[in-house]
Amino acid sequence: NSGTVATTNFIGTTDAIDFVVKTGGSAATNERIRVFSTGPVSINAATTQAGDVLGVYGTGYFGAINTANSYAINGYVNAVGGAGVYGENSSGLGVFGNSGGSVGVLGQSAGGNGFGMQAYNANVNGTGLIASGNNQGGTY
């Protein structure tokens, strides 16, 4: 495909209807990706949570269409200075982990000089890491 123009050549809809990608037939359980006419994108669900730009639904979560996905999002990289998952927010949380009864965020390193978790703050008045437990509320 050469000479395409994004304003006239595209994959999608020309009306206010969601764009749905399915494999294996037209059944609802065959839906893989939904691009909502309002902008958000959902993978493995026909809905998103309020405020989501991208929702990825794994095994057992309410709304998940298929149950073969134990990890909703994985990031892989093999480069010094690279990141499997990266989050940035200029005034709030860059990455947030939440769990109803297990681990909210897990850091693990299998290498010789690696870190399971590293935290730093480049501001002279900042804090690199805050942790609390035993029913003590934290702030972020």
mmCIF file of C-alpha atoms in Angstrom:
data_model
loop_
_atom_site.group_PDB
_atom_site.id
_atom_site.type_symbol
_atom_site.label_atom_id
_atom_site.label_comp_id
_atom_site.label_asym_id
_atom_site.label_seq_id
_atom_site.Cartn_x
_atom_site.Cartn_y
_atom_site.Cartn_z
ATOM 1 C CA ASN A 1 0.000 0.000 0.000
ATOM 2 C CA SER A 2 1.769 3.075 -1.193
ATOM 3 C CA GLY A 3 0.409 6.563 -1.628
ATOM 4 C CA THR A 4 -2.191 6.161 1.096
ATOM 5 C CA VAL A 5 -3.694 9.197 2.774
ATOM 6 C CA ALA A 6 -4.797 8.878 6.400
ATOM 7 C CA THR A 7 -7.873 11.059 5.876
ATOM 8 C CA THR A 8 -9.261 8.835 3.109
ATOM 9 C CA ASN A 9 -7.545 5.418 3.449
ATOM 10 C CA PHE A 10 -8.101 3.712 6.799
ATOM 11 C CA ILE A 11 -9.456 0.633 8.536
ATOM 12 C CA GLY A 12 -12.497 1.455 10.616
ATOM 13 C CA THR A 13 -15.992 2.884 10.381
ATOM 14 C CA THR A 14 -17.385 6.066 8.876
ATOM 15 C CA ASP A 15 -20.270 6.265 11.338
ATOM 16 C CA ALA A 16 -20.481 6.463 15.144
ATOM 17 C CA ILE A 17 -20.341 2.677 15.569
ATOM 18 C CA ASP A 18 -17.579 0.800 17.441
ATOM 19 C CA PHE A 19 -14.933 -0.935 15.311
ATOM 20 C CA VAL A 20 -14.666 -4.595 16.393
ATOM 21 C CA VAL A 21 -11.976 -7.160 15.530
ATOM 22 C CA LYS A 22 -12.940 -10.845 15.838
ATOM 23 C CA THR A 23 -11.245 -14.128 14.992
ATOM 24 C CA GLY A 24 -12.912 -17.461 14.403
ATOM 25 C CA GLY A 25 -16.369 -16.166 13.531
ATOM 26 C CA SER A 26 -18.962 -13.570 14.452
ATOM 27 C CA ALA A 27 -19.900 -14.921 17.912
ATOM 28 C CA ALA A 28 -19.535 -12.501 20.839
ATOM 29 C CA THR A 29 -16.907 -14.820 22.385
ATOM 30 C CA ASN A 30 -14.705 -14.311 19.310
ATOM 31 C CA GLU A 31 -14.217 -10.594 19.946
ATOM 32 C CA ARG A 32 -10.569 -9.664 20.477
ATOM 33 C CA ILE A 33 -10.341 -5.860 20.177
ATOM 34 C CA ARG A 34 -12.930 -3.085 20.281
ATOM 35 C CA VAL A 35 -12.221 0.519 19.328
ATOM 36 C CA PHE A 36 -15.104 2.513 20.743
ATOM 37 C CA SER A 37 -16.617 5.283 18.655
ATOM 38 C CA THR A 38 -15.852 7.570 21.618
ATOM 39 C CA GLY A 39 -12.101 6.792 21.491
ATOM 40 C CA PRO A 40 -11.137 4.178 24.131
ATOM 41 C CA VAL A 41 -9.801 0.758 23.101
ATOM 42 C CA SER A 42 -10.586 -2.516 24.863
ATOM 43 C CA ILE A 43 -8.823 -5.855 24.497
ATOM 44 C CA ASN A 44 -10.702 -9.045 25.493
ATOM 45 C CA ALA A 45 -13.799 -7.132 26.675
ATOM 46 C CA ALA A 46 -16.733 -5.354 25.074
ATOM 47 C CA THR A 47 -16.535 -2.530 27.619
ATOM 48 C CA THR A 48 -13.991 -0.380 29.449
ATOM 49 C CA GLN A 49 -13.774 1.115 32.902
ATOM 50 C CA ALA A 50 -14.635 4.807 33.192
ATOM 51 C CA GLY A 51 -11.619 6.933 32.331
ATOM 52 C CA ASP A 52 -9.685 4.197 30.496
ATOM 53 C CA VAL A 53 -7.912 4.982 27.253
ATOM 54 C CA LEU A 54 -6.843 1.327 26.901
ATOM 55 C CA GLY A 55 -8.393 -1.528 28.876
ATOM 56 C CA VAL A 56 -6.896 -5.019 28.782
ATOM 57 C CA TYR A 57 -8.881 -7.757 30.532
ATOM 58 C CA GLY A 58 -7.370 -11.040 31.732
ATOM 59 C CA THR A 59 -8.723 -14.252 33.214
ATOM 60 C CA GLY A 60 -11.518 -13.908 35.738
ATOM 61 C CA TYR A 61 -11.895 -10.135 35.649
ATOM 62 C CA PHE A 62 -15.485 -8.930 35.250
ATOM 63 C CA GLY A 63 -16.164 -8.377 31.562
ATOM 64 C CA ALA A 64 -13.345 -10.565 30.215
ATOM 65 C CA ILE A 65 -14.580 -12.420 27.133
ATOM 66 C CA ASN A 66 -11.993 -15.203 27.156
ATOM 67 C CA THR A 67 -10.298 -16.836 30.138
ATOM 68 C CA ALA A 68 -7.016 -17.908 28.561
ATOM 69 C CA ASN A 69 -5.118 -14.759 29.535
ATOM 70 C CA SER A 70 -3.593 -14.968 33.034
ATOM 71 C CA TYR A 71 -1.472 -11.829 32.520
ATOM 72 C CA ALA A 72 -3.381 -8.891 31.080
ATOM 73 C CA ILE A 73 -0.288 -6.919 30.017
ATOM 74 C CA ASN A 74 3.305 -8.062 29.577
ATOM 75 C CA GLY A 75 6.268 -5.999 28.506
ATOM 76 C CA TYR A 76 9.507 -7.512 27.226
ATOM 77 C CA VAL A 77 12.809 -5.888 26.356
ATOM 78 C CA ASN A 78 16.434 -6.961 26.131
ATOM 79 C CA ALA A 79 18.279 -3.652 26.151
ATOM 80 C CA VAL A 80 20.354 -1.801 28.735
ATOM 81 C CA GLY A 81 18.300 1.165 29.862
ATOM 82 C CA GLY A 82 15.119 -0.247 28.328
ATOM 83 C CA ALA A 83 11.868 -0.826 30.188
ATOM 84 C CA GLY A 84 9.349 -3.626 29.863
ATOM 85 C CA VAL A 85 6.696 -1.314 31.291
ATOM 86 C CA TYR A 86 7.079 2.445 31.592
ATOM 87 C CA GLY A 87 4.707 4.991 33.072
ATOM 88 C CA GLU A 88 5.003 8.748 33.294
ATOM 89 C CA ASN A 89 2.786 11.450 34.725
ATOM 90 C CA SER A 90 3.998 15.019 35.225
ATOM 91 C CA SER A 91 1.782 15.612 38.263
ATOM 92 C CA GLY A 92 0.575 12.269 39.609
ATOM 93 C CA LEU A 93 1.217 8.532 39.471
ATOM 94 C CA GLY A 94 3.426 7.105 36.732
ATOM 95 C CA VAL A 95 2.650 3.463 37.534
ATOM 96 C CA PHE A 96 0.066 2.234 40.026
ATOM 97 C CA GLY A 97 -0.426 -1.317 41.269
ATOM 98 C CA ASN A 98 -3.438 -2.438 43.258
ATOM 99 C CA SER A 99 -4.447 -5.837 44.601
ATOM 100 C CA GLY A 100 -7.460 -6.994 46.548
ATOM 101 C CA GLY A 101 -5.470 -9.563 48.496
ATOM 102 C CA SER A 102 -2.128 -10.380 46.958
ATOM 103 C CA VAL A 103 0.679 -8.237 45.524
ATOM 104 C CA GLY A 104 0.052 -4.733 44.157
ATOM 105 C CA VAL A 105 3.494 -4.299 42.611
ATOM 106 C CA LEU A 106 6.212 -6.952 42.379
ATOM 107 C CA GLY A 107 9.810 -6.289 41.471
ATOM 108 C CA GLN A 108 12.020 -9.237 40.631
ATOM 109 C CA SER A 109 15.498 -9.633 39.190
ATOM 110 C CA ALA A 110 17.075 -12.900 38.118
ATOM 111 C CA GLY A 111 20.397 -11.344 37.118
ATOM 112 C CA GLY A 112 23.646 -10.855 38.986
ATOM 113 C CA ASN A 113 23.692 -7.086 39.531
ATOM 114 C CA GLY A 114 19.976 -6.453 38.994
ATOM 115 C CA PHE A 115 17.495 -4.868 41.370
ATOM 116 C CA GLY A 116 14.120 -6.311 42.286
ATOM 117 C CA MET A 117 12.905 -2.763 42.789
ATOM 118 C CA GLN A 118 14.680 0.565 42.497
ATOM 119 C CA ALA A 119 13.301 3.925 43.555
ATOM 120 C CA TYR A 120 14.768 7.400 43.330
ATOM 121 C CA ASN A 121 13.699 11.010 43.257
ATOM 122 C CA ALA A 122 15.798 13.616 41.453
ATOM 123 C CA ASN A 123 14.357 16.509 43.486
ATOM 124 C CA VAL A 124 16.428 17.696 46.457
ATOM 125 C CA ASN A 125 13.274 17.655 48.634
ATOM 126 C CA GLY A 126 11.832 14.417 47.221
ATOM 127 C CA THR A 127 11.581 10.888 48.550
ATOM 128 C CA GLY A 128 12.666 7.801 46.598
ATOM 129 C CA LEU A 129 10.432 5.227 48.273
ATOM 130 C CA ILE A 130 7.684 5.196 50.881
ATOM 131 C CA ALA A 131 6.301 1.929 52.208
ATOM 132 C CA SER A 132 3.770 1.149 54.927
ATOM 133 C CA GLY A 133 2.011 -1.898 56.290
ATOM 134 C CA ASN A 134 0.049 -3.302 59.196
ATOM 135 C CA ASN A 135 -3.142 -1.449 58.246
ATOM 136 C CA GLN A 136 -1.359 1.894 57.930
ATOM 137 C CA GLY A 137 -2.792 4.022 55.134
ATOM 138 C CA GLY A 138 -0.433 5.446 52.580
ATOM 139 C CA THR A 139 -0.639 8.574 50.516
ATOM 140 C CA TYR A 140 0.452 9.112 46.977
#
